[in-house]
CSV table of C-alpha atoms in Angstrom, one decimal:
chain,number,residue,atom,x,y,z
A,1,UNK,CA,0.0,0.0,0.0
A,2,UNK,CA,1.8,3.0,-1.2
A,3,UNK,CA,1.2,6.1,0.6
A,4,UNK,CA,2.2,9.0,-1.4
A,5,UNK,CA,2.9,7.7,-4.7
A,6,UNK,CA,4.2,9.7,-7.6
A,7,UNK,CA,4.9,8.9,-11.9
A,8,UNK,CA,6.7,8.7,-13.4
A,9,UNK,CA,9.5,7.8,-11.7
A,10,UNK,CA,11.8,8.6,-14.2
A,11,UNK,CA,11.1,11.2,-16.9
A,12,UNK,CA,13.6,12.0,-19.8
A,13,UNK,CA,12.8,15.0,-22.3
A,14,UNK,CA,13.8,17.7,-24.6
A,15,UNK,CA,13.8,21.5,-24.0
A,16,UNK,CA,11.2,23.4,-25.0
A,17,UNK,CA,8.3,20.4,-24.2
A,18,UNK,CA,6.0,20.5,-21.4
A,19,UNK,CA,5.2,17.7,-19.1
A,20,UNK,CA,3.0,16.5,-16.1
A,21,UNK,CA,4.1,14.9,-12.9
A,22,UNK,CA,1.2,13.3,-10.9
A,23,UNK,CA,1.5,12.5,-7.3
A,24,UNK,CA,-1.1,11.1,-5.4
A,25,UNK,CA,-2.4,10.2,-1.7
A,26,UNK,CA,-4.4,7.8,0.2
A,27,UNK,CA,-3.6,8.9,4.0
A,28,UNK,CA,-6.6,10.8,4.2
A,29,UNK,CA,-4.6,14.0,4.1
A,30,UNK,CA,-5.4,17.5,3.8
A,31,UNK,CA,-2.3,19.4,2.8
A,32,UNK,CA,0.2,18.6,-0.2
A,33,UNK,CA,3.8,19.8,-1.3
A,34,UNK,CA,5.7,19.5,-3.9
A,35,UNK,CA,9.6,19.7,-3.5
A,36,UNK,CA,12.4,20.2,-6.3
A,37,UNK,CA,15.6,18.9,-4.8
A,38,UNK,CA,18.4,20.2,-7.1
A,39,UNK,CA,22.1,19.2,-8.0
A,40,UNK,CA,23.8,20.4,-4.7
A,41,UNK,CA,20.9,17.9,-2.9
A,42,UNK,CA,18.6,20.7,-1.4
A,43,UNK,CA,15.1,20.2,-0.9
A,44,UNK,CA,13.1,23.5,-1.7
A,45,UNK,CA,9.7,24.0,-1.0
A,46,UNK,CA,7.9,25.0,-4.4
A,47,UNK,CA,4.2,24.5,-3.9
A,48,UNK,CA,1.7,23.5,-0.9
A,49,UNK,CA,-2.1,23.0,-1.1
A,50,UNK,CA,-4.5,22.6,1.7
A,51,UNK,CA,-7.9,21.4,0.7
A,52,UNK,CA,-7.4,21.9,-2.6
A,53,UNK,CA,-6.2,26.0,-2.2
A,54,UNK,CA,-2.8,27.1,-2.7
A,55,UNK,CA,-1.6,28.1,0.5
A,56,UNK,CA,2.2,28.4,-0.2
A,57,UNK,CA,3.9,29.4,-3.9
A,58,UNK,CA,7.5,29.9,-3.3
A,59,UNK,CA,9.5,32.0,-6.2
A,60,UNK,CA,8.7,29.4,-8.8
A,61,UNK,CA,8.8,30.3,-12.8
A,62,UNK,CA,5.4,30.5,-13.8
A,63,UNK,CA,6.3,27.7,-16.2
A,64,UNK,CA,5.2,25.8,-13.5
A,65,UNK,CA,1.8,25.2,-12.6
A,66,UNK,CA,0.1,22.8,-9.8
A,67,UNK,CA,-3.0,21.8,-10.1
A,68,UNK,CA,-4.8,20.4,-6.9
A,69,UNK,CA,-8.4,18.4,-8.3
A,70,UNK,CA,-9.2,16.9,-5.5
A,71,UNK,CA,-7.4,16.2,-1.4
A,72,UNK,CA,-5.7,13.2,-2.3
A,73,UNK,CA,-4.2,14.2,-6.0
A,74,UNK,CA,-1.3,17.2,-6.8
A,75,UNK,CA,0.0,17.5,-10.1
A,76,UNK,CA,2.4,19.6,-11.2
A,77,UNK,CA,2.5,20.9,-14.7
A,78,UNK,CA,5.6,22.3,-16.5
A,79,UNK,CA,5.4,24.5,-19.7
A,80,UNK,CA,8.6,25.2,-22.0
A,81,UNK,CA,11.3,22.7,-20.2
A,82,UNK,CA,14.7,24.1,-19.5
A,83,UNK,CA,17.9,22.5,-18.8
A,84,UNK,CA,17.9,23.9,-15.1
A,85,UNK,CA,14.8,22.0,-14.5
A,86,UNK,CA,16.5,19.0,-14.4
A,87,UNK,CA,16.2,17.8,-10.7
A,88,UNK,CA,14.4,15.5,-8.4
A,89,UNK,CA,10.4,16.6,-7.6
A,90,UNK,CA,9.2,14.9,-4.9
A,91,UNK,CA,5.7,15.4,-3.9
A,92,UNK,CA,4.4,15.5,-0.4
A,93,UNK,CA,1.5,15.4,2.6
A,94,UNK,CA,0.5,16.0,6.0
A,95,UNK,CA,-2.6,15.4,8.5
A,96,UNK,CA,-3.4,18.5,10.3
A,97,UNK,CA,-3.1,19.4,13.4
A,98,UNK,CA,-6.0,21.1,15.1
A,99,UNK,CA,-5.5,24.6,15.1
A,100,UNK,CA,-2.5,24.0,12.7
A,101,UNK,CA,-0.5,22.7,10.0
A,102,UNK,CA,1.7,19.5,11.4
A,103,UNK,CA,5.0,19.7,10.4
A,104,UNK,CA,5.7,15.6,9.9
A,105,UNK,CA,4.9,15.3,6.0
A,106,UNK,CA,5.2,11.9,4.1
A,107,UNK,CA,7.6,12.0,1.0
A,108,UNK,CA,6.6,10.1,-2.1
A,109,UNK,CA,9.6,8.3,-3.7
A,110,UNK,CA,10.7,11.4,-6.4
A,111,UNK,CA,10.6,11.8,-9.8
A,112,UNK,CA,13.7,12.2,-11.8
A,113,UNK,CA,13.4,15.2,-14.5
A,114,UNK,CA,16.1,15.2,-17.0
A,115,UNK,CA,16.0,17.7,-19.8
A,116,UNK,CA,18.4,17.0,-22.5
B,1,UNK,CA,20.3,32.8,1.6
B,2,UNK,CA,20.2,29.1,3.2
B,3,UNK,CA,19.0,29.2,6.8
B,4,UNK,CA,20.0,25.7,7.8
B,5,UNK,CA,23.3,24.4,7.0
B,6,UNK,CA,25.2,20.6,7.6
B,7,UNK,CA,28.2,21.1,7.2
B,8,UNK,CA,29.3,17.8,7.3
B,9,UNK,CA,28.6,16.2,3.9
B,10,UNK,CA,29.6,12.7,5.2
B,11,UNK,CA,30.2,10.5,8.4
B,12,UNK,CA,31.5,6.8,8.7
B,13,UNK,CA,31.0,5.1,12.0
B,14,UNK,CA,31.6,1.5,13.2
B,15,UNK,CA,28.5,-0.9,14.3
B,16,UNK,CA,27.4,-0.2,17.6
B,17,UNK,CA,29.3,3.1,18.2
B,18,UNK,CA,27.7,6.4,18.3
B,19,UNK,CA,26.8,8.6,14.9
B,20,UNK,CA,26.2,12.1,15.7
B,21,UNK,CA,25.1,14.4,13.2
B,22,UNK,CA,25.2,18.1,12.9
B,23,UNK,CA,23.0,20.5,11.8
B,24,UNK,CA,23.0,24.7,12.3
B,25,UNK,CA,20.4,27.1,11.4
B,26,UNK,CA,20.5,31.1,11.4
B,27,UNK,CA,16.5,32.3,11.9
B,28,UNK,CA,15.9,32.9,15.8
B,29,UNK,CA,12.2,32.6,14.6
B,30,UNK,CA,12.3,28.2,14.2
B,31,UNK,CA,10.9,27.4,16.3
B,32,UNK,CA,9.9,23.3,15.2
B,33,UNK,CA,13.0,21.3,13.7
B,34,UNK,CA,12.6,17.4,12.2
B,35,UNK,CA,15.0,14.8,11.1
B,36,UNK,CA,14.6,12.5,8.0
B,37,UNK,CA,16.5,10.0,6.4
B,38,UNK,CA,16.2,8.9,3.0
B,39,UNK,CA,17.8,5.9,1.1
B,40,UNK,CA,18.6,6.2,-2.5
B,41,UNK,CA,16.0,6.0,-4.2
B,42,UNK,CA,13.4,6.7,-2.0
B,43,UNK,CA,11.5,10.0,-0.5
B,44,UNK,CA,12.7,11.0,2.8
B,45,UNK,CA,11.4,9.5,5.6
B,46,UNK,CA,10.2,11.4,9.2
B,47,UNK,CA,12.4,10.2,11.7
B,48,UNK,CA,12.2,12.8,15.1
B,49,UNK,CA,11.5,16.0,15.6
B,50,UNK,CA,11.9,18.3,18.7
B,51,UNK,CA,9.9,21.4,19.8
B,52,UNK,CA,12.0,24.7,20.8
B,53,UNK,CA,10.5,24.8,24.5
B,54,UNK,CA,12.4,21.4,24.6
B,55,UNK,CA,15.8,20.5,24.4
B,56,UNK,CA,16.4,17.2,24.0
B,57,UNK,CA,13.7,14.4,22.4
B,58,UNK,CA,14.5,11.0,22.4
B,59,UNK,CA,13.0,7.5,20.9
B,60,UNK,CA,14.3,4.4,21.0
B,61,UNK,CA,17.9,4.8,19.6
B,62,UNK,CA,17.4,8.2,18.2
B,63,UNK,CA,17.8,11.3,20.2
B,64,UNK,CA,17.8,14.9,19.6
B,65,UNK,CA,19.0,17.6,21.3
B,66,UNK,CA,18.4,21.2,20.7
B,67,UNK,CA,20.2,24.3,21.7
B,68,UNK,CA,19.0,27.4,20.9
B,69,UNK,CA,21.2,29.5,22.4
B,70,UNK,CA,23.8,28.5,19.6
B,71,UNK,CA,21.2,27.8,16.8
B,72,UNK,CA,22.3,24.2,16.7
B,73,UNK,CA,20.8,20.6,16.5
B,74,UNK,CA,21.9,17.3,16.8
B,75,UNK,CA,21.6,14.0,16.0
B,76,UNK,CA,22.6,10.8,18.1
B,77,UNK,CA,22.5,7.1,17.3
B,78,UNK,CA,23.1,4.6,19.1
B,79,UNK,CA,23.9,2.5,18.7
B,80,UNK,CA,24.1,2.8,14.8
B,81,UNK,CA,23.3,-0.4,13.0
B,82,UNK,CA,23.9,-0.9,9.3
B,83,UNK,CA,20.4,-0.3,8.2
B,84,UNK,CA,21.2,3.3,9.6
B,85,UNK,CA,23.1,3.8,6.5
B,86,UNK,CA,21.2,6.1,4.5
B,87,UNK,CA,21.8,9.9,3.7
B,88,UNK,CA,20.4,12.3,7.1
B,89,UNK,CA,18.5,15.4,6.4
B,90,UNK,CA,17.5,18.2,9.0
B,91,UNK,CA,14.6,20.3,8.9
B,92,UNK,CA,13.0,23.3,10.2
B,93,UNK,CA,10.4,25.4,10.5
B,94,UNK,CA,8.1,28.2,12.2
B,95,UNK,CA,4.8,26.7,13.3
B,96,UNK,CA,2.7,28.9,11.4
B,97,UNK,CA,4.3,28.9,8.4
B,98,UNK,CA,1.8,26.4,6.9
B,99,UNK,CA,4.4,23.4,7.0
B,100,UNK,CA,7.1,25.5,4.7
B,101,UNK,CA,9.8,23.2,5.7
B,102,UNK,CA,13.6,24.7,4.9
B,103,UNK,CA,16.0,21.3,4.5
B,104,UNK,CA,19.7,21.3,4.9
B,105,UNK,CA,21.8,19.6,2.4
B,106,UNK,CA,22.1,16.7,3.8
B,107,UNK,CA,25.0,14.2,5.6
B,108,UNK,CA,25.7,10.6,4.1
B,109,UNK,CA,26.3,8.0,7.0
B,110,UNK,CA,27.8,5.1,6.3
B,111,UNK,CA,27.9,2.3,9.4
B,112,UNK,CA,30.5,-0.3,8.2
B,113,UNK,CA,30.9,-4.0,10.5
């Protein structure tokens, strides 16, 4: 039973396309991130959607786009590929905490952009 | 402008000694701070995570301690098996910052027989 599950795992492509990443959930919970770890191994926060409303949007290119259609799914769309894209996403959730967010999110296992 | 550094990017340690691991972090205002592990491969995994009205949190062979004073948290484990081997990532946050997490970069720990 895969908790936060994200594909594909690999994806290879050429500048200038665009392409989806779907992540999905079946803990029941409430907020989702997505992560972009890079070539020096950071994880930076990109996106995060509670109930289906954009709560955080780091400084992201507009090229990408999330797109939350229901709790359990987050997708994240990317228009016009550049080489600098190339990274790990990794999507993830949370339960909340009443009266706040919790902090202990569940990682799904990345997806591998290359852009060529 | 990285707010939480490791500044070790690596750390061997034999079976059954002790692995600490490092982790400092610049923003007075964290105030919640989480260690997880990830294996190649994989997502990262939530391993412990320690309040800052506390200063040490421990479970089972995992402990942290936190002092705020110096902006610093650790990592001990012991003692460290090989399964343990598995690249360490420290975390933090301010609690009502909608669970914006800001990693560090990460230390690889190898446990060798």
């Amino acid at each position: 039973d895969t908790a936060v599950s994200q594909t594909p795992k690999y994806l290879v492509t050429q500048m200038g396309n665009d392409k989806s990443i779907k992540c999905e959930q079946n803990l029941g919970h409430d907020t989702m991130y997505w992560y972009k770890q890079d070539s020096k191994k950071f994880l930076k926060i990109m996106f995060s959607y509670n109930n289906k409303e954009l709560i955080i949007n780091e400084t992201v290119p507009n090229r990408f786009s999330p797109k939350s259609p229901d709790k359990a799914h987050l997708n994240l769309h990317i228009n016009s590929l550049e080489l600098g894209d190339s990274a790990v996403y990794f999507c993830a959730s949370s339960p909340p905490l009443a009266g706040g967010f919790n902090n202990e999110q569940f990682f799904g296992p990345g997806t591998r952009l290359t852009v060529l | 402008d990285q707010q939480v550094k490791q500044n070790s990017p690596s750390l061997s340690v034999q079976e059954g000694r002790i692995s600490i691991l490092n982790c400092d972090y610049t923003n007075s205002m964290f105030d919640y701070f989480l260690w997880y592990k990830k294996y190649p491969a994989e997502g990262p995994t939530f391993l412990i995570s320690i309040s800052s009205i506390k200063d040490k949190n421990e479970d089972g062979r995992f402990t942290v301690f936190l002092n705020k004073s110096a902006k610093h948290l650790s990592l001990h484990i012991v003692p460290s098996q090989p399964g343990d081997s598995a690249v360490y990532f420290c975390a933090v946050t301010i609690s009502d910052s909608w669970g914006k997490l800001q990693f560090g970069s990460g230390t690889q720990v190898v446990v060798t027989p």
